[in-house]
Tab-separated table of C-alpha atoms in Angstrom:
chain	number	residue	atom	x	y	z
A	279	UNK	CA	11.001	-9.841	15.445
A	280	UNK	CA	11.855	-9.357	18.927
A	281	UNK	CA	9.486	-12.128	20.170
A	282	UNK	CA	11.349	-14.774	17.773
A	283	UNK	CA	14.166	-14.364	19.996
A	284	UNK	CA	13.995	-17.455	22.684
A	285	UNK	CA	15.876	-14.700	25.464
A	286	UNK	CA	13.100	-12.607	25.550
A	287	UNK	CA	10.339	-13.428	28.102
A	288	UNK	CA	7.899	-10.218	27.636
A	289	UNK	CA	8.001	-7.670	25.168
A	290	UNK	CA	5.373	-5.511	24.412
A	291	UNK	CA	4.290	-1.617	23.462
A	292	UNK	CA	1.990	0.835	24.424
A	293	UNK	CA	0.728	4.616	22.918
A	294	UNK	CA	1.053	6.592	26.359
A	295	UNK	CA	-1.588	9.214	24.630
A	296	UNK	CA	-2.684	9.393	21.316
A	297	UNK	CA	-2.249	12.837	20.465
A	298	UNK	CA	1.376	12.647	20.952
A	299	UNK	CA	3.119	10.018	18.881
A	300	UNK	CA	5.333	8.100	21.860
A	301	UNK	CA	5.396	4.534	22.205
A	302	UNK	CA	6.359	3.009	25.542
A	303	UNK	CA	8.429	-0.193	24.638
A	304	UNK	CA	8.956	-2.677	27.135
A	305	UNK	CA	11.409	-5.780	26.755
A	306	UNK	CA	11.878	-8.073	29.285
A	307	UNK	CA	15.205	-10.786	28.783
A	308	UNK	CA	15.267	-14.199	31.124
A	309	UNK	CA	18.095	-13.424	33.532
A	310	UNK	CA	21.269	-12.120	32.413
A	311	UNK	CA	21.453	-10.804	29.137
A	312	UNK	CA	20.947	-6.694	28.922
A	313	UNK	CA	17.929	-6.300	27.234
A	314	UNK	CA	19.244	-3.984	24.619
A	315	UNK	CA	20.482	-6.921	23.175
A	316	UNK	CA	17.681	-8.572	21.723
A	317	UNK	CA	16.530	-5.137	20.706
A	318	UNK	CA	19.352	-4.580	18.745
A	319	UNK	CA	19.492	-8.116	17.363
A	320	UNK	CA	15.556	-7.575	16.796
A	321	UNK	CA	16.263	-4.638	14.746
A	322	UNK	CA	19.368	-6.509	12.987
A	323	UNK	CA	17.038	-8.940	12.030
A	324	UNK	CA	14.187	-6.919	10.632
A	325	UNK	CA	17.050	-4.658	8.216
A	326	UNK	CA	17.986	-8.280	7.416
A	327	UNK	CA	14.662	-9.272	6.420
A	328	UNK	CA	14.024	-5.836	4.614
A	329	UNK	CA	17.310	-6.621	2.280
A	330	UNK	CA	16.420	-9.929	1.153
A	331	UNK	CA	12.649	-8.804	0.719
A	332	UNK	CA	13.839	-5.707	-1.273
A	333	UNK	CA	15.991	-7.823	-3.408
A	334	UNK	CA	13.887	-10.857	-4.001
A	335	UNK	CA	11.202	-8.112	-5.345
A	336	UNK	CA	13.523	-6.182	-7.764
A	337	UNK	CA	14.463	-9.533	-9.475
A	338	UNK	CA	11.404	-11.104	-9.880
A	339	UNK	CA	10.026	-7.219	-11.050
A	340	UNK	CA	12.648	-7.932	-13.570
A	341	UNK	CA	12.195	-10.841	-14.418
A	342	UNK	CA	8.181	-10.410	-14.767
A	343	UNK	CA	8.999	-7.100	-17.196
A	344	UNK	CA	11.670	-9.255	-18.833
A	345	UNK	CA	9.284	-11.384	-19.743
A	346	UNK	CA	6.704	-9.180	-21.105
A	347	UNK	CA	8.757	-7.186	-23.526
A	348	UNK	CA	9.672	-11.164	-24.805
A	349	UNK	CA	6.115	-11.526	-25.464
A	350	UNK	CA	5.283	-8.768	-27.308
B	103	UNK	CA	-0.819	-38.956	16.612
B	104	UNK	CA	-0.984	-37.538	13.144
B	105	UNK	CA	-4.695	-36.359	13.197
B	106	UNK	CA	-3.105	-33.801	16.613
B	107	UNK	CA	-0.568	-32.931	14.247
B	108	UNK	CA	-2.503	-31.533	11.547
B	109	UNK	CA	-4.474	-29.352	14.422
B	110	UNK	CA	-1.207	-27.947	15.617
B	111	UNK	CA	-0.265	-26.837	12.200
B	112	UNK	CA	-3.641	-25.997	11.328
B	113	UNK	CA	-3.519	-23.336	14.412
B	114	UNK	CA	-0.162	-21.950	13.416
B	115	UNK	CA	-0.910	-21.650	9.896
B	116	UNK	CA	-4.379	-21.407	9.157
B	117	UNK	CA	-6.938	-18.829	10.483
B	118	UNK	CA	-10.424	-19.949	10.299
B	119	UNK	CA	-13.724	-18.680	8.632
B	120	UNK	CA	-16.207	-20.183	11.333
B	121	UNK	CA	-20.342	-19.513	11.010
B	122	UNK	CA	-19.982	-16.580	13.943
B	123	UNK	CA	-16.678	-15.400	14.024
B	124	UNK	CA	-13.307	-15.882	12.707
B	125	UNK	CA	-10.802	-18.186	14.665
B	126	UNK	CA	-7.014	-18.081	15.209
B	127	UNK	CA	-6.566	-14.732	14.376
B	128	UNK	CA	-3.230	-13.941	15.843
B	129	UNK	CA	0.038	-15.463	15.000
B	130	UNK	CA	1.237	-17.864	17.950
B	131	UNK	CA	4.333	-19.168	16.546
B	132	UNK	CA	7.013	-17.714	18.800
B	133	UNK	CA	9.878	-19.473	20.980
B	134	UNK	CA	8.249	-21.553	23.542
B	135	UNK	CA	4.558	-21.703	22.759
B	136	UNK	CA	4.713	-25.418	20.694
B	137	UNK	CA	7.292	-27.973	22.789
B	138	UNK	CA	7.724	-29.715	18.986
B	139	UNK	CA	8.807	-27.048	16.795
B	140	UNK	CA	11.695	-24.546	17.099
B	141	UNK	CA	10.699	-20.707	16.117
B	142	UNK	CA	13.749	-19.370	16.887
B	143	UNK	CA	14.084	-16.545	14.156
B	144	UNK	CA	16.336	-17.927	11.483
B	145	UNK	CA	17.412	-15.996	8.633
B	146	UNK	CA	18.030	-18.932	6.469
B	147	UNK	CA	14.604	-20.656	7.173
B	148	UNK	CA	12.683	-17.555	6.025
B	149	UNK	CA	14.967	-17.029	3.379
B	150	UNK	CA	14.190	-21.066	1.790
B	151	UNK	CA	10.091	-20.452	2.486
B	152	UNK	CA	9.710	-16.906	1.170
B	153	UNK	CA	8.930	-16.034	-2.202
B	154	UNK	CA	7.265	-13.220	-4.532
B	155	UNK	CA	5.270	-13.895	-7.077
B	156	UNK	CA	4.416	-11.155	-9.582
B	157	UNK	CA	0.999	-11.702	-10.637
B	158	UNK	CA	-0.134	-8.355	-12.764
B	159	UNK	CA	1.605	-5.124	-13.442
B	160	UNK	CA	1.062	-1.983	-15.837
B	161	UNK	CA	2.231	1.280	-15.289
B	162	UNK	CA	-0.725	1.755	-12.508
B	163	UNK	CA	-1.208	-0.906	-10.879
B	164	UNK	CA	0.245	-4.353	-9.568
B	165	UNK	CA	-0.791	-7.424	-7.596
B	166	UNK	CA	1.943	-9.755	-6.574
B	167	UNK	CA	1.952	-12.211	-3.749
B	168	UNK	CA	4.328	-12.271	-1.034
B	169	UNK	CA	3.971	-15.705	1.000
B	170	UNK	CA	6.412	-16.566	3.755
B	171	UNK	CA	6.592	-13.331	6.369
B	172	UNK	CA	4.709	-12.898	9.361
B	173	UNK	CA	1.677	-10.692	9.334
B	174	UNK	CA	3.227	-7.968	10.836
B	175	UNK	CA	5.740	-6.878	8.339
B	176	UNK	CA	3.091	-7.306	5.256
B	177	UNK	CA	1.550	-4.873	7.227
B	178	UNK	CA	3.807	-2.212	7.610
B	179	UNK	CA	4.774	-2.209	4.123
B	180	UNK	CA	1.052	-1.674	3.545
B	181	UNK	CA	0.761	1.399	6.061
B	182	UNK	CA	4.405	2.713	4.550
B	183	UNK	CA	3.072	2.576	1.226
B	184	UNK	CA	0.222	5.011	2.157
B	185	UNK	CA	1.650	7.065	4.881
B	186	UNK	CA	5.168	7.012	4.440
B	187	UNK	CA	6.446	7.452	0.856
B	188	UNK	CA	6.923	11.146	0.315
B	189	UNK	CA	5.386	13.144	-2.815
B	190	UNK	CA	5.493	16.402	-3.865
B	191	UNK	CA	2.246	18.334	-4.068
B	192	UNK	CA	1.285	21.939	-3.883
B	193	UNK	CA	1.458	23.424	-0.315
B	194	UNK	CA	1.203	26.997	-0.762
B	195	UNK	CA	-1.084	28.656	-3.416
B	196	UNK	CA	-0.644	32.559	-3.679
B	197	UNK	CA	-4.117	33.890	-5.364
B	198	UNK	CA	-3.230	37.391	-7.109
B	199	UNK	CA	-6.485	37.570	-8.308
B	200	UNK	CA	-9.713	35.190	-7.779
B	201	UNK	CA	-12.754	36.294	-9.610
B	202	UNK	CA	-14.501	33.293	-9.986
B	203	UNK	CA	-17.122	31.477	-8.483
B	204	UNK	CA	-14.980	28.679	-6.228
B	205	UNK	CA	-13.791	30.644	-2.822
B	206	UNK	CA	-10.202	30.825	-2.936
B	207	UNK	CA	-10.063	28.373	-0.031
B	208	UNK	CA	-12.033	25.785	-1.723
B	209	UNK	CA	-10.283	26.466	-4.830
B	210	UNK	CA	-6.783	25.959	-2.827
B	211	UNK	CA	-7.571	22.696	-1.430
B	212	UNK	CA	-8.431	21.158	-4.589
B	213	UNK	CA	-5.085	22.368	-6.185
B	214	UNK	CA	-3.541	20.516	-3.661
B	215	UNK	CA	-4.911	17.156	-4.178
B	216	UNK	CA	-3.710	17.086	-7.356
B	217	UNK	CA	-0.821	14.384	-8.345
B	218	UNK	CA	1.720	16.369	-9.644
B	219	UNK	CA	4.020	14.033	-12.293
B	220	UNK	CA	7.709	14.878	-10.318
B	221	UNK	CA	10.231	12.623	-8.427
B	222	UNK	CA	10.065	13.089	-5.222
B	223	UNK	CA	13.712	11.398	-4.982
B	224	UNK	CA	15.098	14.366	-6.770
B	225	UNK	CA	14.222	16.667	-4.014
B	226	UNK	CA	14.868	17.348	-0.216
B	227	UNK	CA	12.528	18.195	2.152
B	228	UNK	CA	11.829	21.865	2.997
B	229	UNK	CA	13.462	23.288	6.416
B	230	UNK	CA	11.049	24.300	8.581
B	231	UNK	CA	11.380	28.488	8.644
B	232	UNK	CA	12.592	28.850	4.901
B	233	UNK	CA	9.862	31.102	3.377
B	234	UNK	CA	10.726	31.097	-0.361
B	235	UNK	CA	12.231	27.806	-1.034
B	236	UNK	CA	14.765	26.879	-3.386
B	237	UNK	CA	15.681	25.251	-6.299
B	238	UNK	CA	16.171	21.597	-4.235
B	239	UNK	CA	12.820	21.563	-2.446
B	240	UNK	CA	10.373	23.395	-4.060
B	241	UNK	CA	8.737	23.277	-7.643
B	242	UNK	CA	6.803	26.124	-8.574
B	243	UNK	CA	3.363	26.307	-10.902
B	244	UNK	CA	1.364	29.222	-12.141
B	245	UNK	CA	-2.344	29.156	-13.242
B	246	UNK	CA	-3.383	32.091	-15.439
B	247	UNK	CA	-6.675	32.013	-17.083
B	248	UNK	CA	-9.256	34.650	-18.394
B	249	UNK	CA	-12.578	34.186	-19.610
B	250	UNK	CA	-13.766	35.636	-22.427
B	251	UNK	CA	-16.846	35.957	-24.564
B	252	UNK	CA	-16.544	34.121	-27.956
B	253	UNK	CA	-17.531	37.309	-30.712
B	254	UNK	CA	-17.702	34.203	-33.232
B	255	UNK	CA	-21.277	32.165	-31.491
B	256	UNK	CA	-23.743	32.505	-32.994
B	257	UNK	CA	-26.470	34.597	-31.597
B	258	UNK	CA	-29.288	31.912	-30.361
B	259	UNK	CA	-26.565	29.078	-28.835
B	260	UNK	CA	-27.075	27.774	-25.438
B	261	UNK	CA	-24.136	25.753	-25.379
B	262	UNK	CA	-21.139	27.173	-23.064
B	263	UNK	CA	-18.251	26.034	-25.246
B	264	UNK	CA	-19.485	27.724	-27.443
B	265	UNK	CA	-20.497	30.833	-26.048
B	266	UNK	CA	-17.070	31.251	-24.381
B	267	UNK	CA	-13.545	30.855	-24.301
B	268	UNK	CA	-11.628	29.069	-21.714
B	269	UNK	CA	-15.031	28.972	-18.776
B	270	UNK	CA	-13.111	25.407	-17.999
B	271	UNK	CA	-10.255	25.663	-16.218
B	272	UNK	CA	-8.515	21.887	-16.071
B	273	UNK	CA	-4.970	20.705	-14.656
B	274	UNK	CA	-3.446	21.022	-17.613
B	275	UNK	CA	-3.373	24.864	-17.543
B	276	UNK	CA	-1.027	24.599	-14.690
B	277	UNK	CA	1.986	25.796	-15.705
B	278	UNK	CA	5.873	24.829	-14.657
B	279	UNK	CA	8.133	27.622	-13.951
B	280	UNK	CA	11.424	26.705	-13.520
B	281	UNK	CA	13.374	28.174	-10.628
B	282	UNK	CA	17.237	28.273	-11.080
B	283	UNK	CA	18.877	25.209	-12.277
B	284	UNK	CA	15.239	23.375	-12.692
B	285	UNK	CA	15.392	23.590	-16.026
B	286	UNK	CA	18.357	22.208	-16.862
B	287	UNK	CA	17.711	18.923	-14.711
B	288	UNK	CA	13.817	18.523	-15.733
B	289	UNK	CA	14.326	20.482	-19.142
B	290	UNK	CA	12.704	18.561	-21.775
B	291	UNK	CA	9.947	16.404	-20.659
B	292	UNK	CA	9.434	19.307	-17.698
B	293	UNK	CA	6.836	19.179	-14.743
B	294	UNK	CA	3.330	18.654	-14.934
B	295	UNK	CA	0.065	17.345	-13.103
B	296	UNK	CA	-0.318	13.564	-14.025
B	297	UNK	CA	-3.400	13.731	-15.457
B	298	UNK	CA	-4.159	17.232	-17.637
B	299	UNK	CA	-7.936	16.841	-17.604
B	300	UNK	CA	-9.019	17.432	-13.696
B	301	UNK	CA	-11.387	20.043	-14.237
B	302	UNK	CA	-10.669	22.660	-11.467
B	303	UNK	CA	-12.776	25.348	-11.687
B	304	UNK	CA	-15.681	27.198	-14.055
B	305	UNK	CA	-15.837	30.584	-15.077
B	306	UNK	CA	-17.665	32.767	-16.911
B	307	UNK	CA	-16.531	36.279	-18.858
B	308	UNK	CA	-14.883	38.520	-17.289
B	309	UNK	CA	-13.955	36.205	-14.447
B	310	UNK	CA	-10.052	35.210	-13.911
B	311	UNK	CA	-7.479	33.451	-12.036
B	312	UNK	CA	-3.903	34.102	-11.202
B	313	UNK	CA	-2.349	31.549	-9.196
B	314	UNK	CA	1.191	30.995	-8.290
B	315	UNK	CA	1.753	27.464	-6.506
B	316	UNK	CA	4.756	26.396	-4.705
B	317	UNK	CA	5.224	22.498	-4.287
B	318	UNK	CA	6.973	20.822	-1.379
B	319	UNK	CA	7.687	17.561	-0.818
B	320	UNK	CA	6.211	15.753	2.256
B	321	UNK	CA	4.415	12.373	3.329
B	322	UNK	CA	0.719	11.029	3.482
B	323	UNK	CA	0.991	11.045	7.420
B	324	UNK	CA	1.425	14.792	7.492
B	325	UNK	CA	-1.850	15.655	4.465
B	326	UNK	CA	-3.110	12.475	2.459
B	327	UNK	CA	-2.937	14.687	-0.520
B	328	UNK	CA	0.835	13.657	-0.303
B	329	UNK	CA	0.148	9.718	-0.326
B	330	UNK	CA	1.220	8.134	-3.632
B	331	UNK	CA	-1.136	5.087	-3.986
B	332	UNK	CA	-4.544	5.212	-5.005
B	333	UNK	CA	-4.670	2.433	-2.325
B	334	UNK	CA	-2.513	-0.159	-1.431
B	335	UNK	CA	-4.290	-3.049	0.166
B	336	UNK	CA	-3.462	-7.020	0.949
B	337	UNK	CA	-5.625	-9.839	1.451
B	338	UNK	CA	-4.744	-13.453	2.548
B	339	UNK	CA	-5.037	-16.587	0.430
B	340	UNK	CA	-8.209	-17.803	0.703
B	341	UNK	CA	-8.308	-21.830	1.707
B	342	UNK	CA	-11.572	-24.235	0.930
B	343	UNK	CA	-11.131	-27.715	1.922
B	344	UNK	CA	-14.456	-30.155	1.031
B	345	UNK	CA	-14.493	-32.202	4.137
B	346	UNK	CA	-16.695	-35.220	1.870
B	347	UNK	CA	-17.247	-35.468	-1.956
B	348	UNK	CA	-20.295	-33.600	-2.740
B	349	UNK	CA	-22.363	-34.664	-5.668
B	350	UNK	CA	-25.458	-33.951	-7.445
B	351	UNK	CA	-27.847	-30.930	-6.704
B	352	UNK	CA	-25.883	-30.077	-3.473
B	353	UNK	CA	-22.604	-29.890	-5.718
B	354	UNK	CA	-24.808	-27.569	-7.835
B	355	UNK	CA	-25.267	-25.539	-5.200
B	356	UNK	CA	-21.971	-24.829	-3.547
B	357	UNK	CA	-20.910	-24.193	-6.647
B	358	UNK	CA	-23.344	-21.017	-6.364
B	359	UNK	CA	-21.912	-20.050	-3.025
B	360	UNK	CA	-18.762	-19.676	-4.225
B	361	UNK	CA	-17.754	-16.883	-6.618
B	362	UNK	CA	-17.325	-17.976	-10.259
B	363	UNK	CA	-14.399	-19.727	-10.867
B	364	UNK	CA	-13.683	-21.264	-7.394
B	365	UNK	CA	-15.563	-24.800	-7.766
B	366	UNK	CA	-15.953	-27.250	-11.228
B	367	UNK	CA	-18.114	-29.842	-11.422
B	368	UNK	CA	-16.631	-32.303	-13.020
B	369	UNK	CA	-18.456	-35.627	-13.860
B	370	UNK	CA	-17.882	-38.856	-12.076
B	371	UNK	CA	-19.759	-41.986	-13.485
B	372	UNK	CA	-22.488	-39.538	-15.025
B	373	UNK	CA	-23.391	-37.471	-11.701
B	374	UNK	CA	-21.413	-33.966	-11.325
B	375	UNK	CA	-18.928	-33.697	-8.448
B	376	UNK	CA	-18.086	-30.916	-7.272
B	377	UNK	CA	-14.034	-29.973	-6.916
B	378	UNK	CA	-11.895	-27.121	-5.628
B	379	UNK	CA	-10.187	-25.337	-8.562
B	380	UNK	CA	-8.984	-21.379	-7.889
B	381	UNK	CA	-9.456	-21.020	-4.444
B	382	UNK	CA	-7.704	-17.853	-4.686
B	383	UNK	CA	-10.843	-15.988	-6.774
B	384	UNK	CA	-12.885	-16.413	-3.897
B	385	UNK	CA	-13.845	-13.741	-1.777
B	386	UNK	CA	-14.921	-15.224	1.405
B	387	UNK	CA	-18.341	-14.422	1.913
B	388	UNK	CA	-18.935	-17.139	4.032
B	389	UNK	CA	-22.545	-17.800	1.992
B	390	UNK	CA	-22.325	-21.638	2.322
B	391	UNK	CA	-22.525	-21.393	6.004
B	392	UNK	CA	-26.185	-20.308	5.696
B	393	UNK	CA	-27.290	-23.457	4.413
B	394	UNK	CA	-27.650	-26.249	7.027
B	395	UNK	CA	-26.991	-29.029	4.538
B	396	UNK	CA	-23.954	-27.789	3.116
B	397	UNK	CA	-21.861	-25.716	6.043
B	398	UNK	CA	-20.746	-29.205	7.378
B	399	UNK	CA	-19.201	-30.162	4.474
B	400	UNK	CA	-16.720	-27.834	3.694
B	401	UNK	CA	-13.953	-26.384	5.454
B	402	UNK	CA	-13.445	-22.469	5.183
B	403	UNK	CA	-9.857	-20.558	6.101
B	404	UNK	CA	-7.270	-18.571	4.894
B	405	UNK	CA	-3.425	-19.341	4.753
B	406	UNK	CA	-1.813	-16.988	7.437
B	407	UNK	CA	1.849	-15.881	5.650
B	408	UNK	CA	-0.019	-15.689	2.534
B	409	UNK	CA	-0.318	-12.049	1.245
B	410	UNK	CA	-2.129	-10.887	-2.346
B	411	UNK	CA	-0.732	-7.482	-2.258
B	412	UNK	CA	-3.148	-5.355	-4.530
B	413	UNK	CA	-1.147	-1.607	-5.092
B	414	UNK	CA	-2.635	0.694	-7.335
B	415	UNK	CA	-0.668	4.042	-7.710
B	416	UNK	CA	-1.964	8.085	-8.426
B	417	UNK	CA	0.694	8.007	-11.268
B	418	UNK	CA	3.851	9.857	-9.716
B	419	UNK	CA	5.856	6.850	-9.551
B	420	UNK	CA	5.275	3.366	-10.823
B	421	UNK	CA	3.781	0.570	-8.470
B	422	UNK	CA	6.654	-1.752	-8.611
B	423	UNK	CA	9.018	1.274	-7.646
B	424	UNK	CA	7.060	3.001	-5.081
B	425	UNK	CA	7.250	-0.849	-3.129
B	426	UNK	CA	10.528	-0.325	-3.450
B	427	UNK	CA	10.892	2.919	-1.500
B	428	UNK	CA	8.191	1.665	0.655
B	429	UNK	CA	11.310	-1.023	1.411
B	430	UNK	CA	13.893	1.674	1.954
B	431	UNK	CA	11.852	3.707	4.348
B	432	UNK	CA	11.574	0.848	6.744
B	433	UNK	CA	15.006	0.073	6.497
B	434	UNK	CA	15.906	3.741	7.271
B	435	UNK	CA	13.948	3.542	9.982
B	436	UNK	CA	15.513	0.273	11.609
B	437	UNK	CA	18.924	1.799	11.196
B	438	UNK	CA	18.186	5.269	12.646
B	439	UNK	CA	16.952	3.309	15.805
B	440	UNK	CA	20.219	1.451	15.626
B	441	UNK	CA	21.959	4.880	15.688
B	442	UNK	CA	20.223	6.265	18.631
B	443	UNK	CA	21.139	2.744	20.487
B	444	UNK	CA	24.880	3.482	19.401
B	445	UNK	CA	25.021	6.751	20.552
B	446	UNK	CA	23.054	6.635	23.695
B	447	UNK	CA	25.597	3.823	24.613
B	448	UNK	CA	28.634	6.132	23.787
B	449	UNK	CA	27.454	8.724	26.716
């Protein structure tokens, strides 16, 4: 999601140690822009994405048991 | 300049079954890599090229498609599904009394693993130092069975069921015991194990069990005995392209390295031709790259934002519902990030 944005130049993560679940995050922006930003946006994006999925699924559920109790 | 083209888009969008390896693996399209095309993220472009499709679905199992999203995200709805989509199951078994022949330990951990038929949306999680849970977080079970000689068998049977009463001890002996307002919110249809004929343990007379269980609600990532799917897998939409007509014998053939279903022969001027008819059956073995004669001829890959999602759940919840949740958790997740971002910013 982040790496869609054209502002970011690097982004990237890494598991410092297994055993402990911590994830070093790195996101680099070209010039300018605080890189929070496109994390934010990034994370915008992916609730976006998560909505639309959620609610494309639950109507076509519906639809699909809709139609099999019209069949039967 | 159409023939470059179709390479482009065959890198972005195709990954390909090669004789020794499998090509264009990762997903390249991102802002910058391809001068022609513009992958800035844009809600309303993914919104116009994805879709669901709902291929099968019972009260165990479904298989839909989801075509349009990026490889990642399939993904983590596939690792929330088994990790991250709480249960409840039985954490703490109290043994008053264990005469039988399973250790209590062994005898424990297979209590656990059973799916126990309860929301987990009507309850909360446990705090961390409360020993005897309450009515919101914990559900609890009791197991009481004695073994007993049947005074009825006759004298010369051999056979244990009928020799004696209750040696089987299955799931459905588990007992609910409602704890304070329980009752009133569960009341008729109550709690239970999903399925009542898990055989747990075998006794013999004299030999008993008294079990109390408490139940607690938790996620696969913490025990797997709290994952709700069976399995939840994907697989991507498999792609055969004939590169020249194939006829005769050597249509014969392919046909046989396909699985069933995949390629027709249908007849052209009295020899059989061979065509491309459910390329989504297929399994990709890859068998018609052994043959010298034929791996030149046909083209094998798979459609990278293609997903056959194949969910099969224990039976707590139903499939099309537990995708749901699996959903809401990663949305949860995205906005608790955003609240840590907010409030690191106030300071």
């Amino acid at each position: 999601m982040v790496m869609k944005n054209p502002d970011v130049e690097f982004c990237g993560y890494s598991i410092t140690h297994p055993s402990e679940s911590k994830i070093n995050f790195r996101i680099q922006t070209r010039g300018g822009l605080p890189a929070v930003e496109p994390f934010r946006k990034g994370l915008n994006d992916l609730t976006e994405v998560c909505q639309y999925v959620l609610d494309t699924f639950e109507a076509r559920v519906k639809e699909f048991s809709d139609r099999e109790a019209a069949m039967d | 300049m159409a023939a470059p083209m179709r390479n482009v888009d065959e890198i972005r969008n195709r990954v390909i079954l090669g004789e020794f390896g499998v090509k264009n693996v990762h997903s390249t399209d991102f802002p910058g890599n391809y001068p022609e095309y513009d992958d800035t993220w844009n809600q309303k472009k993914f919104q116009k090229n994805f879709r669901i499709d709902i291929i099968q679905m019972d009260e165990n199992s479904m298989e839909f498609d989801m075509v349009g999203i990026d490889a990642a995200i399939a993904n983590a709805f596939r690792r929330i599904l088994l990790a991250e989509v709480p249960t409840m199951a039985v954490e703490k078994v109290f043994i008053y009394n264990n005469t039988s022949i399973i250790q209590d330990e062994i005898l424990a951990h297979r209590l656990g693993l059973i799916p126990i038929k309860a929301d987990p949306r009507l309850f909360e999680y446990r705090n961390a130092d409360d020993e005897e849970g309450t009515e919101i977080d914990t559900i609890q079970l009791q197991l009481k069975v004695k073994c007993t000689r049947n005074p009825r068998a006759s004298k010369d049977s051999s056979d244990p069921s009928e020799l004696y009463i209750n040696h089987m001890v299955y799931s459905r002996d588990m007992k609910w015991v409602p704890i304070g307002n329980q009752a009133d919110v569960f009341g008729e249809a109550g709690i239970a194990p999903v399925h009542g004929d898990i055989l747990l343990a075998q006794l013999r007379p004299g030999q008993e069990l008294d079990i109390v269980m408490h139940c607690v609600k938790g996620i696969g990532k913490d025990h797997a005995k709290f994952s709700p799917v069976a399995t939840a897998s994907y697989r991507l939409l498999p792609e055969i392209t004939l590169l020249q007509p194939v006829k005769g014998e050597m249509a014969e053939r392919l046909k046989r390295c396909f699985s069933p279903g995949v390629i027709e022969l249908e007849s052209i001027e009295g020899t059989p031709v061979a065509k491309v008819v459910n390329s989504r059956l297929d399994t990709c073995s890859r068998e018609v790259l052994r043959h010298d004669d034929l791996k030149n001829l046909v083209k094998l890959g798979r459609v990278r934002d293609h997903f056959i999602f194949s969910v099969e759940s224990t039976g707590i919840l139903a499939p099309d519902i537990l995708v749901s949740e699996a959903i809401k958790v990663l949305m949860a997740k995205c906005r608790k990030f955003l609240n840590e971002l907010d409030s690191v910013e106030m300071e």
